[in-house]
Amino acid sequence: RLPRATAGRLLELTVAATRLLAADPQRPLTALDARADSGPAGDVDAHTCLHTLVGAAARARPDAIAVSQHGAQLSYRALDAWSDRLAAALRDRGVGPETLVGLCLEPSPRFVVAALGIVKAGGAYLPMDPADPVLRRTGLCADAGVRLVVTRHGLFGPGVEQLFVDEPGGWPPPAPAPRVHPAGLAYTIYTSGSTGQPKGVQVSHASLAGLIAGLRRAVPAAAGATVWSLTHSPAFDVSVFEMWAALTAGGRLVVPAAGLARTPDELWSYLVRERVAVLSQTPSAFGELTPVALRAGAPGSLAAVLLAGEACEVARFRRWFDVPGRPALVNLYGITETTVHAMVRELHPRDAQAAVSPIGRAIPGQLVVVRDGDGVPVPDGGRGELYVGGVGLARGYRNRPGLTAERFVPVPGGWPGARWYRSSDAARVLPGGTDVTYLGRLDDQLKLRGYRIEPGEIEGVLLTHPGVRAAAVVPHAAGQRGYLTGYVVLDRPDGERDEDTLRQYLAERLPRYLVPARLVVLDALPLTRNGKVDRAALAARVEPVPSRAAEDRPRTATERTLAAILAGLLGVDESAVGLRDNVFDLGGDSLTVTQFHARIVETFRVDPPVRRIYQALDITSLAATVDELRAQWQREAVRSALAEVGAAPGEQP
């Protein structure tokens, strides 16, 4: 009598083996490998809670550093004690099994304490990015039914009950924790929704514990790693894996300061200094780090670079394979609904010659199959839709039973209750059946800079504006950079046509990555013969950035130089860059900021902190910062020259 999960995996492997034998009856049994179709039946321990694993690490190495951030360190003993007290405070406020608690803090040791304290209390956490608009954060709390948020002062208004993690003085002493089942809810993370409403994905302790155990088997270079980095937003599910993989292994989690993760040179130096062993990055972000690695060499501590979050064009990392002593470069395919990562493929120099994104095979414990439109597994070389199941499968969407039933479907011929997640991702099974390549999306969903984006969510917010009658959002490309363009039809021909007004409306309700770089007013949206919005026609349009009026163009030499640099990076005419524009207004992103920063240093011989570029509202304020730094440099140069010739203060050289 086998456990249901084991019997289910055995059944899946048997079905896959039968298909392979039917396709090639002469295949030797020793060459039979059904795992590319169904995934290996991993011997992972998916029956453990996250806080139990961290507690074991704390008992084994109480004085080891659990979390560090630029001099601030927290040992496992302190992490365990502090999170115990927070858990007691949460239980006093009614938190128990299946209670969802909001968590809104910047990545830091306190964030780790808060997440661990919430699950110790028996609850689950909903991570939110403090950089997102307050309307977005309060909207997520309302949709998820969250009544309590662990946060710091100033991030929420009085309408939400708050527990401030920076005020531990009133917390009660530790108390016995409630019993939590591994199938209990661990966290809920929101992704973009096609209906205009973001959707919360619910993940259990067992799913995340199973992923961590499976990846340790699949990536040997990372299995024994002792130092991990946390470089992503708390609201991005890769950060979930980064944090818990480090803590459950008893390793040290290194948290760069805000903004540092977006600065290639500083981030690389920090990784070297902190002796990081495992680094997770989106391919876009790591593309900016690769030139730094070529100049500086790979740190001896770095064992593996995990690429995740978006399609990986291996050709852009061709030179990485020439880095002396380079660590393993691993491509991970993942979906929030299947607990962060589902497939793994270590990349090799030969992969740089292909024009596809190799995603390999299922991580131990996961199940993967490529099916055609009728739900039948495709033969080797066939193309179809990726279905993912196994230990990492999420419960479904919070408070969205209809959508859950649509996306989490029963296994054809499988055991009772077994489900697959339909990814809407196109893939091809390579000859031999042991490897899979990613081919793109089957629907309108996009991946930009690692974020899942449903245009329908942005369109839904645009349509709440009283002056907008119709809206469509489509992607455009500028070189290797993608950006969004929003097309709107106004309710009245003489209505508000100010792009800045609509952009501000979106910025108050959506994260920055969801705000289109350009908004274009049309008299009507183009339609197909079936009466649907013709998105292909919109995507084919070329929308030049309008030239600025003479009074809005850069005036000083510094302003003109900055505008020219930015225009060159974004591929627009200099006349399109106005005094009130910043990097993001014209379609740039965080990678553009790092390139902009490098060009400023090269051109002006000053090094403004990258955060000043993020904070600069327009070209005028950024020019003022550059001029201030140049004047400071000149004053220091004069003082140095006076000192060299022995002149007294106040004397002319």
XYZ file of C-alpha atoms in Angstrom:
653
model
C 0.000 0.000 0.000
C 1.806 3.068 -1.275
C 1.134 6.645 -0.142
C -1.131 8.433 -2.604
C 1.587 10.859 -3.763
C 4.038 8.008 -4.440
C 1.408 5.976 -6.255
C 0.505 9.008 -8.335
C 4.092 9.604 -9.391
C 4.468 5.901 -10.259
C 1.315 6.056 -12.382
C 2.564 9.137 -14.240
C 5.898 7.475 -14.997
C 4.127 4.319 -16.167
C 1.886 6.276 -18.539
C 4.906 8.180 -19.899
C 6.906 4.960 -20.358
C 4.005 3.346 -22.219
C 3.828 6.322 -24.590
C 7.548 6.124 -25.316
C 7.442 2.380 -25.958
C 4.447 2.768 -28.254
C 6.303 5.431 -30.250
C 9.469 3.296 -30.532
C 8.896 -0.419 -29.781
C 12.552 -1.232 -30.556
C 13.917 1.128 -27.905
C 16.018 -0.787 -25.323
C 14.619 -0.657 -21.808
C 17.963 0.672 -20.571
C 17.476 3.732 -22.804
C 13.929 4.366 -21.648
C 13.557 7.716 -19.876
C 10.058 9.002 -19.234
C 11.161 11.845 -17.015
C 11.085 14.617 -19.634
C 7.386 13.904 -20.000
C 6.400 13.491 -16.376
C 9.372 14.581 -14.310
C 11.390 12.415 -11.941
C 9.716 11.023 -8.860
C 11.925 12.942 -6.468
C 12.626 11.583 -2.999
C 12.142 15.065 -1.523
C 10.889 15.674 2.001
C 7.741 17.641 1.320
C 6.303 16.981 4.760
C 8.145 19.628 6.754
C 7.242 23.196 7.705
C 9.622 26.033 6.875
C 9.999 27.252 10.459
C 10.769 23.682 11.580
C 13.685 23.543 9.138
C 14.955 26.979 10.219
C 14.597 25.952 13.877
C 16.772 22.903 13.252
C 19.423 25.128 11.690
C 19.249 27.492 14.675
C 19.805 24.621 17.117
C 22.685 23.229 15.073
C 24.515 26.557 14.573
C 23.093 29.109 17.042
C 25.993 31.545 16.768
C 26.288 31.440 12.972
C 25.162 34.556 11.098
C 21.710 34.091 9.561
C 21.250 37.502 7.895
C 23.648 40.360 7.168
C 23.209 43.750 5.543
C 26.139 46.168 5.340
C 27.443 45.652 8.849
C 24.137 44.736 10.484
C 24.145 41.050 11.426
C 21.657 38.691 13.004
C 22.693 35.296 14.369
C 20.459 32.249 14.209
C 20.069 32.467 17.991
C 18.847 36.085 17.740
C 16.669 35.350 14.701
C 15.023 32.468 16.539
C 14.424 34.478 19.716
C 13.171 37.644 18.010
C 10.826 35.761 15.685
C 9.482 33.754 18.670
C 8.453 36.979 20.385
C 6.899 38.378 17.224
C 4.965 35.129 16.805
C 3.619 35.492 20.355
C 2.553 39.080 19.630
C 0.783 37.935 16.465
C -1.023 35.127 18.265
C -2.231 37.681 20.824
C -3.850 39.470 17.890
C -5.646 36.371 16.688
C -3.167 34.998 14.143
C -3.270 31.224 13.778
C -3.263 28.508 11.109
C -4.492 29.749 7.718
C -4.499 33.414 8.836
C -3.007 35.629 6.133
C -0.923 38.532 7.458
C 0.363 41.395 5.336
C 4.136 41.980 5.340
C 5.329 45.322 4.010
C 9.025 45.999 4.654
C 12.133 46.574 2.590
C 14.469 43.534 2.297
C 16.403 43.561 5.570
C 17.067 41.458 8.680
C 13.757 42.764 10.075
C 11.915 41.486 7.010
C 13.349 38.015 7.638
C 12.363 38.171 11.317
C 8.833 39.206 10.341
C 8.356 36.438 7.749
C 9.652 33.776 10.133
C 7.566 35.144 13.011
C 4.384 35.028 10.938
C 4.802 31.363 9.953
C 5.815 30.466 13.518
C 2.512 31.927 14.679
C 0.833 29.479 12.328
C -0.083 32.145 9.808
C 0.966 32.892 6.246
C 2.428 36.113 4.889
C 1.469 38.344 1.977
C 4.652 40.186 0.856
C 4.153 43.719 -0.472
C 6.742 46.122 -1.875
C 6.890 49.413 0.081
C 7.823 51.127 -3.206
C 4.400 50.324 -4.676
C 1.640 52.955 -4.443
C -0.349 52.856 -1.210
C -3.570 52.345 -3.191
C -2.040 49.195 -4.680
C -1.038 47.854 -1.267
C -4.365 48.579 0.421
C -6.144 47.073 -2.590
C -4.205 43.809 -2.203
C -5.085 43.682 1.498
C -8.767 44.189 0.702
C -8.770 41.536 -2.037
C -6.978 39.000 0.171
C -9.046 39.749 3.269
C -5.977 40.816 5.260
C -6.824 42.672 8.470
C -3.325 42.904 10.028
C -0.066 44.112 8.452
C 3.459 43.801 9.880
C 5.226 46.928 8.699
C 7.028 50.091 9.787
C 5.678 53.569 10.440
C 4.452 55.644 7.517
C 3.594 52.939 4.976
C -0.128 52.516 5.708
C -2.904 54.807 6.831
C -5.141 54.305 9.877
C -7.585 52.060 7.987
C -5.398 48.937 8.425
C -4.415 47.322 11.728
C -0.623 47.445 11.957
C 2.084 45.789 14.027
C 5.346 47.720 13.851
C 8.379 45.454 13.698
C 10.651 48.296 14.849
C 8.812 48.464 18.206
C 9.502 45.094 19.874
C 9.405 46.509 23.398
C 5.762 45.622 24.003
C 5.877 42.113 22.554
C 5.045 39.284 24.974
C 7.559 36.550 25.847
C 7.671 33.449 23.642
C 4.823 30.977 24.008
C 4.205 27.453 22.690
C 3.539 27.564 18.962
C 0.413 26.033 17.433
C 0.717 22.851 15.436
C 1.047 23.664 11.722
C 0.532 20.996 9.070
C 2.985 20.981 6.132
C -0.027 21.371 3.840
C -0.856 24.607 5.665
C -0.612 27.947 3.895
C 2.878 29.523 4.043
C 2.536 32.596 1.823
C 0.380 34.229 -0.812
C 1.934 36.305 -3.570
C 0.064 38.405 -6.121
C 0.627 38.333 -9.864
C -0.839 40.399 -12.665
C -4.392 39.456 -13.650
C -5.930 39.367 -17.129
C -9.294 40.628 -15.888
C -7.825 43.826 -14.477
C -7.678 42.334 -10.985
C -4.375 40.943 -9.655
C -4.644 37.390 -8.372
C -3.157 35.912 -5.212
C -1.367 32.566 -5.540
C -1.547 30.438 -2.377
C 1.480 28.237 -1.586
C 1.889 25.692 1.219
C 4.894 24.875 3.400
C 5.205 21.490 1.694
C 5.398 23.012 -1.780
C 8.246 25.388 -0.923
C 10.108 22.798 1.166
C 9.812 20.347 -1.731
C 11.174 22.908 -4.206
C 14.189 23.663 -2.025
C 14.994 19.973 -1.556
C 14.532 19.274 -5.266
C 16.789 22.112 -6.386
C 19.534 20.974 -4.037
C 19.520 17.694 -5.953
C 19.230 19.317 -9.372
C 21.984 21.930 -8.889
C 24.875 20.222 -7.066
C 26.949 23.414 -7.219
C 24.400 25.111 -4.939
C 23.689 22.155 -2.654
C 26.465 22.906 -0.185
C 26.361 26.703 -0.501
C 26.691 28.638 2.741
C 26.130 32.230 1.533
C 23.107 33.283 -0.532
C 22.042 36.695 -1.784
C 18.627 38.372 -1.601
C 18.537 40.794 -4.539
C 14.852 40.893 -5.520
C 11.725 42.714 -4.396
C 9.734 40.954 -1.645
C 6.739 40.959 -4.022
C 8.693 38.976 -6.667
C 8.533 35.246 -5.973
C 12.230 34.628 -6.703
C 12.916 36.413 -3.393
C 10.853 33.746 -1.597
C 13.216 31.048 -2.819
C 16.326 33.137 -2.115
C 15.380 33.716 1.515
C 14.087 30.295 2.545
C 16.715 28.301 0.638
C 19.425 30.068 2.648
C 17.729 29.853 6.054
C 16.586 26.224 5.818
C 20.175 25.232 4.954
C 21.624 27.130 7.905
C 23.420 29.488 5.533
C 23.963 33.239 5.618
C 21.563 35.454 3.685
C 23.280 38.571 2.323
C 20.935 41.513 1.699
C 22.350 44.409 -0.376
C 21.170 47.883 0.573
C 18.321 49.408 -1.414
C 19.471 50.424 -4.885
C 22.772 48.548 -4.727
C 21.326 45.525 -6.530
C 20.731 47.792 -9.536
C 24.347 49.006 -9.748
C 26.481 46.372 -11.514
C 29.936 47.446 -10.343
C 28.915 48.040 -6.726
C 26.811 44.880 -6.592
C 29.635 42.731 -7.976
C 32.103 44.202 -5.492
C 29.628 43.537 -2.699
C 29.170 39.909 -3.787
C 32.939 39.419 -3.808
C 33.362 41.082 -0.415
C 30.563 39.040 1.185
C 31.759 35.791 -0.449
C 28.352 35.006 -1.944
C 28.049 31.423 -3.235
C 24.625 31.460 -4.946
C 23.324 34.458 -6.888
C 19.822 34.637 -8.409
C 19.251 37.123 -11.244
C 16.919 37.730 -14.141
C 18.750 37.276 -17.467
C 18.324 41.011 -18.160
C 19.956 42.000 -14.871
C 22.763 39.480 -15.172
C 23.450 40.743 -18.679
C 24.564 43.997 -17.018
C 26.776 42.128 -14.543
C 28.565 40.043 -17.186
C 30.893 42.850 -18.437
C 31.889 43.548 -14.823
C 32.689 39.864 -14.303
C 34.808 39.856 -17.458
C 36.848 42.773 -16.121
C 37.124 41.648 -12.517
C 36.936 37.867 -12.836
C 34.570 35.570 -10.989
C 34.910 35.516 -7.189
C 36.208 32.198 -5.936
C 33.269 31.866 -3.568
C 30.602 32.013 -6.296
C 29.416 28.473 -7.061
C 26.275 29.067 -9.135
C 24.352 31.813 -10.908
C 20.633 31.013 -11.149
C 18.835 32.765 -14.025
C 15.067 33.025 -13.628
C 12.053 35.230 -14.208
C 12.108 35.611 -17.999
C 13.148 33.876 -21.220
C 16.913 33.406 -21.403
C 18.691 34.297 -24.653
C 21.901 32.390 -24.033
C 23.711 34.149 -26.891
C 23.985 37.323 -24.806
C 26.146 35.387 -22.310
C 28.548 34.043 -24.927
C 31.482 35.893 -23.348
C 30.540 34.660 -19.864
C 31.810 31.216 -20.780
C 35.277 32.763 -21.204
C 35.393 34.048 -17.608
C 38.242 32.261 -15.775
C 36.955 30.061 -12.981
C 33.351 30.876 -13.883
C 30.653 29.306 -11.705
C 27.831 27.192 -13.082
C 25.268 29.163 -15.080
C 21.824 27.623 -14.569
C 18.589 28.512 -16.346
C 15.405 27.978 -14.316
C 11.898 27.967 -15.733
C 9.283 28.819 -13.169
C 5.741 29.889 -12.499
C 4.371 31.442 -9.328
C 1.563 28.872 -9.424
C 4.073 26.009 -9.270
C 6.199 27.560 -6.485
C 8.825 29.742 -8.144
C 10.831 27.175 -10.174
C 9.716 24.053 -12.024
C 12.475 23.142 -14.543
C 16.245 23.384 -14.588
C 19.003 23.389 -17.206
C 22.710 24.087 -16.687
C 23.938 26.173 -19.617
C 27.011 25.340 -21.684
C 28.944 27.208 -24.416
C 27.167 25.296 -27.176
C 23.820 26.703 -25.974
C 24.964 30.176 -27.050
C 24.620 29.097 -30.682
C 20.886 28.393 -30.397
C 18.084 30.912 -30.771
C 15.835 29.252 -28.168
C 15.619 29.314 -24.389
C 16.582 25.854 -23.059
C 14.673 25.049 -19.873
C 15.760 21.421 -19.504
C 13.774 19.025 -17.399
C 11.622 18.964 -14.292
C 13.180 19.657 -10.905
C 12.944 16.528 -8.708
C 9.474 16.435 -7.205
C 7.905 18.419 -10.038
C 5.984 16.884 -12.946
C 6.129 18.401 -16.434
C 4.442 17.387 -19.667
C 3.962 19.127 -23.036
C 0.453 18.558 -24.406
C -1.240 19.463 -27.680
C -4.556 21.268 -28.030
C -6.472 18.062 -27.226
C -4.531 17.478 -24.023
C -2.475 14.621 -25.481
C 1.285 14.498 -24.751
C 3.221 15.486 -27.872
C 5.877 13.202 -29.391
C 9.565 14.072 -29.411
C 10.114 17.204 -31.468
C 6.495 18.243 -31.004
C 5.260 21.640 -29.855
C 2.506 22.229 -27.319
C 1.541 23.788 -24.007
C 3.496 23.156 -20.805
C 1.531 21.530 -17.999
C 3.172 21.452 -14.555
C 2.225 19.392 -11.523
C 3.901 17.658 -8.625
C 4.937 18.741 -5.166
C 5.270 22.428 -6.085
C 1.715 22.911 -7.290
C 0.004 25.788 -5.476
C -3.412 25.425 -3.914
C -4.903 27.880 -6.362
C -5.943 31.538 -6.345
C -7.177 33.223 -3.192
C -10.938 33.832 -3.263
C -11.044 32.963 -7.008
C -12.523 29.441 -7.263
C -13.632 29.879 -10.876
C -10.199 30.956 -12.069
C -8.591 28.181 -10.010
C -10.779 25.571 -11.695
C -9.909 27.024 -15.120
C -6.136 26.990 -14.671
C -5.623 24.016 -12.307
C -7.041 21.083 -14.244
C -7.441 17.354 -13.473
C -4.807 14.901 -14.696
C -6.191 12.925 -17.670
C -6.354 9.328 -16.450
C -4.613 10.298 -13.208
C -5.350 9.541 -9.579
C -8.347 11.194 -7.843
C -7.677 14.812 -6.904
C -4.481 15.120 -8.939
C -4.138 18.359 -10.911
C -1.918 20.092 -13.475
C -1.382 23.805 -13.895
C -1.896 24.982 -17.481
C 0.926 27.459 -17.989
C -0.123 28.989 -21.349
C 3.580 28.714 -22.230
C 4.553 27.129 -25.543
C 7.366 24.563 -25.476
C 8.980 21.893 -27.618
C 10.238 18.475 -26.542
C 13.649 17.900 -28.138
C 14.558 14.608 -29.822
C 15.281 11.996 -27.190
C 12.568 13.359 -24.930
C 14.950 14.466 -22.183
C 15.056 18.225 -22.791
C 12.529 21.003 -23.383
C 12.865 24.474 -24.899
C 10.660 27.481 -24.150
C 9.018 29.067 -27.200
C 6.984 31.950 -25.768
C 3.441 32.682 -24.626
C 0.200 31.314 -26.010
C -1.838 34.243 -24.654
C -1.429 37.990 -24.160
C 0.633 37.714 -20.981
C 4.095 39.326 -21.116
C 7.364 38.983 -19.257
C 9.328 42.228 -18.938
C 12.433 42.433 -16.737
C 11.312 39.320 -14.850
C 7.786 40.544 -14.043
C 4.660 38.767 -15.233
C 2.437 41.375 -16.847
C -1.172 40.951 -17.896
C -2.097 43.871 -20.185
C -5.686 43.405 -19.034
C -4.778 44.566 -15.531
C -3.400 47.869 -16.844
C -6.319 48.271 -19.239
C -8.733 47.702 -16.377
C -7.206 50.534 -14.347
C -7.208 52.872 -17.370
C -10.907 52.180 -17.867
C -11.658 53.314 -14.305
C -10.557 56.816 -15.324
C -13.755 58.808 -15.960
C -12.415 60.239 -19.221
C -11.347 56.944 -20.857
C -13.835 54.961 -22.960
C -11.563 52.220 -24.348
C -7.988 51.104 -23.748
C -5.441 48.573 -24.986
C -1.872 47.923 -23.850
C 0.693 46.200 -26.081
C 4.451 45.600 -25.933
C 6.970 47.267 -28.201
C 10.673 46.635 -28.581
C 13.612 49.020 -28.656
C 16.743 47.008 -29.396
C 16.990 44.408 -26.606
C 14.695 46.466 -24.369
C 10.961 45.962 -24.185
C 8.433 48.543 -23.068
C 4.676 48.978 -22.917
C 2.517 51.382 -24.903
C -1.014 52.199 -23.831
C -3.632 53.257 -26.399
C -6.737 55.041 -25.139
C -9.964 56.326 -26.633
C -11.389 59.264 -24.697
C -15.002 59.552 -23.666
C -15.280 62.961 -25.304
C -13.343 64.240 -28.333
C -12.456 67.375 -26.396
C -11.554 65.426 -23.242
C -8.306 65.462 -21.317
C -5.488 64.563 -23.704
C -2.603 65.166 -21.321
C -0.460 62.044 -21.206
C 1.103 63.145 -17.915
C -2.335 63.260 -16.261
C -3.155 59.687 -17.269
C 0.330 58.505 -16.318
C -0.040 60.049 -12.860
C -3.420 58.341 -12.506
C -1.782 54.971 -13.230
C 1.248 55.691 -11.031
C -1.057 56.170 -8.037
C -2.617 52.732 -8.560
C -0.015 50.433 -10.117
C 3.617 49.433 -9.493
C 6.087 51.315 -11.671
C 6.760 48.299 -13.899
C 3.065 48.238 -14.916
C 2.896 51.902 -15.987
C 3.269 52.120 -19.811
C 6.237 54.082 -21.090
C 3.964 55.805 -23.623
C 0.267 56.626 -23.741
C -1.260 57.393 -27.139
C -4.741 58.843 -27.720
C -6.648 57.378 -30.690
C -10.045 58.169 -32.148
C -10.838 54.431 -32.088
C -9.031 51.164 -31.439
C -8.422 49.009 -34.544
C -10.585 45.873 -34.663
C -10.248 42.473 -36.313
C -12.972 41.050 -38.537
C -14.297 39.287 -35.445
C -14.740 42.615 -33.692
C -11.873 42.127 -31.231
C -9.093 44.638 -30.593
C -6.421 44.128 -33.244
C -3.396 43.936 -30.946
C -1.111 42.889 -33.785
C -1.939 46.127 -35.609
C -1.227 48.162 -32.485
C 2.054 46.321 -31.856
C 3.118 47.044 -35.453
C 2.612 50.796 -35.037
C 5.657 53.002 -34.610
C 4.950 55.690 -32.048
C 7.663 58.363 -32.122
C 8.125 60.265 -28.915
C 6.732 63.750 -29.630
C 9.180 66.633 -29.756
C 9.063 68.983 -26.812
C 8.153 72.617 -27.133
C 11.093 75.019 -27.271
C 10.466 76.280 -23.725
C 10.533 72.675 -22.396
C 13.842 71.685 -23.984
C 17.155 71.530 -22.095
C 18.818 74.927 -21.711
C 22.166 74.537 -19.929
C 25.134 72.589 -21.247
C 24.700 69.944 -18.536
C 20.991 69.525 -19.319
C 21.695 69.191 -23.035
C 24.442 66.629 -22.464
C 22.259 64.543 -20.132
C 19.389 64.673 -22.627
C 21.700 63.539 -25.437
C 23.005 60.606 -23.380
C 19.493 59.510 -22.420
C 18.210 59.865 -25.979
C 21.050 57.693 -27.252
C 20.362 54.970 -24.687
C 16.648 54.890 -25.483
C 16.964 55.267 -29.246
C 14.891 58.454 -29.488
C 15.605 61.860 -30.979
C 17.158 64.434 -28.641
C 14.237 66.742 -29.308
C 11.966 64.217 -27.589
C 13.696 64.623 -24.197
C 12.256 67.507 -22.212
C 13.175 69.219 -18.978
C 10.415 67.391 -17.089
C 11.308 63.894 -18.374
C 13.159 61.177 -16.482
C 14.445 57.738 -17.447
C 11.150 55.952 -16.852
C 8.945 58.481 -18.673
C 10.606 57.618 -21.981
C 10.480 53.833 -21.704
C 13.626 53.200 -19.689
C 13.973 50.759 -16.810
C 16.370 49.930 -13.992
C 18.915 48.600 -16.494
C 18.757 51.910 -18.361
C 19.522 53.648 -15.064
C 22.732 51.654 -14.616
C 23.820 52.467 -18.185
C 22.874 56.129 -17.684
C 24.922 56.217 -14.479
C 27.974 54.740 -16.215
C 27.765 57.307 -19.015
C 27.443 60.171 -16.511
C 30.588 59.003 -14.714
C 32.442 58.690 -18.014
C 31.303 62.069 -19.375
C 31.350 64.349 -16.319
C 34.001 62.567 -14.194
C 31.674 62.617 -11.188
C 29.940 59.666 -9.529
C 26.447 60.500 -8.302
C 24.804 57.780 -6.176
C 22.486 55.695 -8.346
C 19.626 56.441 -5.956
C 19.878 60.113 -6.984
C 19.077 59.091 -10.570
C 16.057 57.144 -9.337
C 14.934 60.075 -7.200
C 15.448 62.693 -9.909
C 12.013 63.720 -11.136
C 13.355 65.280 -14.313
C 16.425 66.314 -16.307
C 16.555 69.668 -14.486
C 16.961 68.149 -11.009
C 19.485 65.577 -12.245
C 21.522 68.315 -13.938
C 21.544 70.256 -10.658
C 22.961 67.203 -8.883
C 25.700 66.760 -11.502
C 26.609 70.464 -11.396
C 26.764 70.357 -7.602
C 29.133 67.382 -7.656
C 31.307 68.988 -10.335
C 31.580 72.211 -8.306
C 32.501 70.183 -5.227
C 35.173 68.308 -7.203
C 36.596 71.602 -8.516
C 36.769 73.089 -5.003
C 38.592 70.015 -3.738
C 40.985 70.176 -6.699
C 41.795 73.813 -5.938
C 42.383 73.056 -2.250
C 44.649 70.184 -3.213
C 46.615 72.417 -5.607
C 47.018 75.122 -2.944
C 48.270 72.558 -0.466
C 50.860 71.285 -2.942
C 52.387 74.761 -3.489
C 52.226 75.622 0.203
C 49.819 78.526 -0.179
C 48.000 79.718 2.906
C 44.197 79.607 2.970
C 42.766 82.572 1.071
C 45.892 83.158 -1.021
C 45.687 82.991 -4.803
C 47.898 80.334 -6.409
